[in-house]
Amino acid sequence: MNEKDYSENLKIYLPPQTADIIAKWMVNLALRITLWKNRKTKLGDFRSPRKPGEKAAISVNVSLNPYAFLITIVHEIAHAHIYKIYGRKVKPHGIEWKDEYRKRMLVFLNNRIFPDDLEREIAHHLKNPKASASADLNLEKLLRNYNVSKIKPTFIDDLKVGDVFIVQGGRQFIKGEKIRTRHKCVERGTNRVYLISGLMECVNLLA
Ligand SMILES: [Zn+2]
């Protein structure tokens, strides 16, 4: 897949304005990706090539909310980068990995893609990243607030035209004009248009 394909495929799982950067990193590292529908045991992983000529691969759980998905994919991409440079000579979550993960996460912090509360917690988390976001309890707790089932819902009626929102099940849409009681919304990734009731519950993602 090229950058454009990766970006189109991944953007339904990622916060707005992050897919192009992730796609570029994937292509630069010649990475393959597997998306798991509902794996409970882990959020993601990195697999080094098993034989010459095979590509390194990462996998990420798509049941994660977009912010958790982003943090997980950056975590795995940092593993791929470190593996490419050092092979197995360094620890998986050692200083080299921490530096690489931090550097890549800072791109998104600097682009202000996180809500304020998450941004503060991630800045703190990056001082000494743990082996997984779920090992960082404060971050894990805050991230859970962005699961659609956990958050106090907003109604689509309350959003502005152009806002990006996520609904139960993880699909993302961009809100469009109102047609009587419904809103013309475009699904991110497929670009299909849906008429969605203003009373549907959703979580607003930063546009
Ligand atoms: Zn790891």
CSV table of C-alpha atoms and ligand atoms in Angstrom, one decimal:
chain,number,residue,atom,x,y,z
A,1,MET,CA,0.0,0.0,0.0
A,2,ASN,CA,1.1,3.6,-0.6
A,3,GLU,CA,0.8,6.5,1.7
A,4,LYS,CA,-2.6,7.5,0.3
A,5,ASP,CA,-4.1,4.0,0.8
A,6,TYR,CA,-2.8,3.8,4.3
A,7,SER,CA,-4.1,7.2,5.2
A,8,GLU,CA,-7.6,6.4,3.7
A,9,ASN,CA,-7.7,3.0,5.5
A,10,LEU,CA,-6.5,4.2,8.9
A,11,LYS,CA,-8.3,7.6,9.2
A,12,ILE,CA,-11.6,6.1,10.4
A,13,TYR,CA,-9.8,4.9,13.5
A,14,LEU,CA,-7.6,7.9,14.1
A,15,PRO,CA,-8.4,11.4,15.4
A,16,PRO,CA,-8.7,14.1,12.7
A,17,GLN,CA,-5.5,15.3,11.0
A,18,THR,CA,-3.3,12.5,12.1
A,19,ALA,CA,-3.7,9.8,9.4
A,20,ASP,CA,-1.4,11.4,6.8
A,21,ILE,CA,1.5,11.5,9.3
A,22,ILE,CA,1.0,7.9,10.4
A,23,ALA,CA,0.7,6.7,6.8
A,24,LYS,CA,4.0,8.4,6.0
A,25,TRP,CA,5.7,6.7,8.9
A,26,MET,CA,4.3,3.3,7.9
A,27,VAL,CA,5.6,3.7,4.3
A,28,ASN,CA,9.0,5.0,5.4
A,29,LEU,CA,9.5,1.9,7.6
A,30,ALA,CA,7.9,-0.4,5.0
A,31,LEU,CA,5.5,-1.7,7.7
A,32,ARG,CA,2.6,-4.0,7.3
A,33,ILE,CA,-0.4,-3.6,9.6
A,34,THR,CA,-3.1,-6.0,10.9
A,35,LEU,CA,-6.2,-4.5,12.4
A,36,TRP,CA,-7.8,-6.7,15.1
A,37,LYS,CA,-11.5,-6.4,15.5
A,38,ASN,CA,-11.9,-7.3,19.2
A,39,ARG,CA,-8.8,-8.7,20.7
A,40,LYS,CA,-9.1,-8.4,24.5
A,41,THR,CA,-5.6,-9.5,25.5
A,42,LYS,CA,-3.5,-6.6,24.1
A,43,LEU,CA,-3.9,-3.2,22.5
A,44,GLY,CA,-1.2,-3.8,19.8
A,45,ASP,CA,2.1,-5.4,19.0
A,46,PHE,CA,5.1,-5.4,16.8
A,47,ARG,CA,6.5,-8.4,14.9
A,48,SER,CA,9.9,-8.4,13.4
A,49,PRO,CA,10.5,-10.1,10.0
A,50,ARG,CA,10.7,-13.9,10.5
A,51,LYS,CA,12.7,-14.5,7.3
A,52,PRO,CA,14.8,-12.4,4.9
A,53,GLY,CA,12.6,-10.3,2.6
A,54,GLU,CA,9.6,-10.4,4.9
A,55,LYS,CA,8.3,-7.0,6.1
A,56,ALA,CA,8.0,-6.1,9.8
A,57,ALA,CA,4.4,-5.8,10.9
A,58,ILE,CA,2.4,-4.2,13.6
A,59,SER,CA,-1.1,-4.9,14.8
A,60,VAL,CA,-3.6,-2.6,16.5
A,61,ASN,CA,-7.0,-3.3,18.1
A,62,VAL,CA,-9.6,-1.2,16.3
A,63,SER,CA,-12.0,-1.3,19.2
A,64,LEU,CA,-9.9,1.4,20.8
A,65,ASN,CA,-11.2,5.0,20.8
A,66,PRO,CA,-9.3,7.2,18.3
A,67,TYR,CA,-6.9,8.7,20.9
A,68,ALA,CA,-6.0,5.3,22.3
A,69,PHE,CA,-5.6,4.0,18.8
A,70,LEU,CA,-3.2,6.8,18.0
A,71,ILE,CA,-1.1,6.3,21.1
A,72,THR,CA,-1.0,2.5,20.4
A,73,ILE,CA,0.0,2.8,16.8
A,74,VAL,CA,2.8,5.3,17.7
A,75,HIS,CA,4.0,2.9,20.4
A,76,GLU,CA,4.3,0.1,17.8
A,77,ILE,CA,5.8,2.3,15.1
A,78,ALA,CA,8.5,3.3,17.6
A,79,HIS,CA,9.3,-0.4,18.1
A,80,ALA,CA,9.6,-0.8,14.3
A,81,HIS,CA,12.0,2.1,14.0
A,82,ILE,CA,14.2,0.9,16.9
A,83,TYR,CA,14.2,-2.7,15.5
A,84,LYS,CA,15.4,-1.3,12.1
A,85,ILE,CA,18.3,0.5,13.7
A,86,TYR,CA,19.4,-1.8,16.5
A,87,GLY,CA,17.8,-5.2,15.8
A,88,ARG,CA,17.6,-7.1,19.1
A,89,LYS,CA,20.6,-5.3,20.6
A,90,VAL,CA,18.5,-3.0,22.9
A,91,LYS,CA,15.6,-3.6,25.3
A,92,PRO,CA,12.1,-3.4,23.8
A,93,HIS,CA,11.1,-0.5,26.1
A,94,GLY,CA,14.6,0.9,26.8
A,95,ILE,CA,15.9,4.4,26.5
A,96,GLU,CA,16.1,4.2,22.7
A,97,TRP,CA,12.5,3.2,22.4
A,98,LYS,CA,11.4,5.9,24.9
A,99,ASP,CA,13.2,8.6,23.0
A,100,GLU,CA,11.7,7.5,19.7
A,101,TYR,CA,8.2,7.2,21.0
A,102,ARG,CA,8.4,10.6,22.7
A,103,LYS,CA,9.7,12.3,19.6
A,104,ARG,CA,6.8,10.9,17.5
A,105,MET,CA,4.1,11.7,20.1
A,106,LEU,CA,5.4,15.2,20.4
A,107,VAL,CA,4.5,15.8,16.7
A,108,PHE,CA,0.8,15.3,17.7
A,109,LEU,CA,1.0,17.2,20.9
A,110,ASN,CA,2.5,20.1,19.0
A,111,ASN,CA,-0.3,19.9,16.4
A,112,ARG,CA,-2.8,20.2,19.2
A,113,ILE,CA,-4.9,17.2,18.2
A,114,PHE,CA,-5.7,16.1,21.8
A,115,PRO,CA,-8.4,17.6,24.1
A,116,ASP,CA,-6.8,19.8,26.9
A,117,ASP,CA,-7.2,17.2,29.7
A,118,LEU,CA,-5.6,14.4,27.6
A,119,GLU,CA,-2.9,16.8,26.3
A,120,ARG,CA,-1.8,17.6,29.9
A,121,GLU,CA,-1.7,13.9,30.9
A,122,ILE,CA,0.2,12.8,27.8
A,123,ALA,CA,2.8,15.5,28.3
A,124,HIS,CA,3.3,14.1,31.8
A,125,HIS,CA,3.3,10.5,30.5
A,126,LEU,CA,6.0,11.3,27.9
A,127,LYS,CA,8.5,12.2,30.6
A,128,ASN,CA,8.9,8.5,31.3
A,129,PRO,CA,6.7,6.4,29.0
A,130,LYS,CA,5.6,3.1,30.4
A,131,ALA,CA,5.7,-0.2,28.4
A,132,SER,CA,2.0,0.3,27.6
A,133,ALA,CA,-0.6,3.1,28.0
A,134,SER,CA,-2.6,0.8,30.3
A,135,ALA,CA,0.4,0.6,32.7
A,136,ASP,CA,0.0,4.4,33.1
A,137,LEU,CA,-3.1,4.4,35.2
A,138,ASN,CA,-3.9,8.1,35.1
A,139,LEU,CA,-3.6,8.1,31.3
A,140,GLU,CA,-5.6,4.9,31.0
A,141,LYS,CA,-8.4,6.4,33.1
A,142,LEU,CA,-8.6,9.6,31.1
A,143,LEU,CA,-8.5,7.7,27.8
A,144,ARG,CA,-11.5,5.7,28.9
A,145,ASN,CA,-13.5,8.9,29.1
A,146,TYR,CA,-13.3,9.0,25.4
A,147,ASN,CA,-15.0,5.7,24.9
A,148,VAL,CA,-18.4,6.4,23.5
A,149,SER,CA,-20.1,4.1,26.0
A,150,LYS,CA,-18.5,5.8,29.0
A,151,ILE,CA,-18.8,9.5,28.3
A,152,LYS,CA,-21.8,11.7,29.0
A,153,PRO,CA,-23.2,11.8,25.5
A,154,THR,CA,-23.6,14.8,23.3
A,155,PHE,CA,-26.3,14.8,20.7
A,156,ILE,CA,-25.5,15.4,17.1
A,157,ASP,CA,-27.9,18.4,17.3
A,158,ASP,CA,-25.4,20.1,19.7
A,159,LEU,CA,-22.5,19.9,17.3
A,160,LYS,CA,-21.5,22.5,14.8
A,161,VAL,CA,-21.4,21.8,11.0
A,162,GLY,CA,-18.0,20.5,10.2
A,163,ASP,CA,-17.4,18.9,13.6
A,164,VAL,CA,-16.1,15.3,13.6
A,165,PHE,CA,-17.9,12.9,15.9
A,166,ILE,CA,-17.7,9.2,16.8
A,167,VAL,CA,-20.7,7.0,17.5
A,168,GLN,CA,-21.1,3.8,19.4
A,169,GLY,CA,-19.2,1.1,17.6
A,170,GLY,CA,-16.4,3.5,16.5
A,171,ARG,CA,-17.5,4.9,13.2
A,172,GLN,CA,-16.6,8.5,12.6
A,173,PHE,CA,-18.6,11.1,10.7
A,174,ILE,CA,-18.4,14.8,9.7
A,175,LYS,CA,-21.5,16.7,10.5
A,176,GLY,CA,-23.2,18.5,7.6
A,177,GLU,CA,-26.3,20.6,6.9
A,178,LYS,CA,-29.6,19.9,8.6
A,179,ILE,CA,-32.5,18.5,6.6
A,180,ARG,CA,-35.6,18.7,8.8
A,181,THR,CA,-34.7,16.5,11.8
A,182,ARG,CA,-31.7,14.9,10.3
A,183,HIS,CA,-28.2,15.9,9.4
A,184,LYS,CA,-26.3,15.0,6.2
A,185,CYS,CA,-23.1,13.4,7.6
A,186,VAL,CA,-20.1,12.1,5.7
A,187,GLU,CA,-18.4,9.0,7.0
A,188,ARG,CA,-14.7,9.4,7.4
A,189,GLY,CA,-12.8,6.8,5.3
A,190,THR,CA,-15.7,5.7,3.1
A,191,ASN,CA,-16.9,9.2,2.2
A,192,ARG,CA,-20.5,7.9,2.1
A,193,VAL,CA,-23.3,10.3,3.0
A,194,TYR,CA,-25.8,9.3,5.7
A,195,LEU,CA,-28.8,11.2,7.1
A,196,ILE,CA,-28.4,10.9,10.8
A,197,SER,CA,-31.0,11.9,13.5
A,198,GLY,CA,-30.0,14.9,15.6
A,199,LEU,CA,-30.9,12.9,18.7
A,200,MET,CA,-28.2,10.3,18.1
A,201,GLU,CA,-25.6,10.2,20.9
A,202,CYS,CA,-22.0,10.8,19.9
A,203,VAL,CA,-18.6,12.0,21.1
A,204,ASN,CA,-17.2,15.2,19.5
A,205,LEU,CA,-13.6,14.8,18.3
A,206,LEU,CA,-11.6,17.9,17.7
A,207,ALA,CA,-11.8,18.9,14.0
B,1,ZN,ZN,5.8,-2.1,23.4
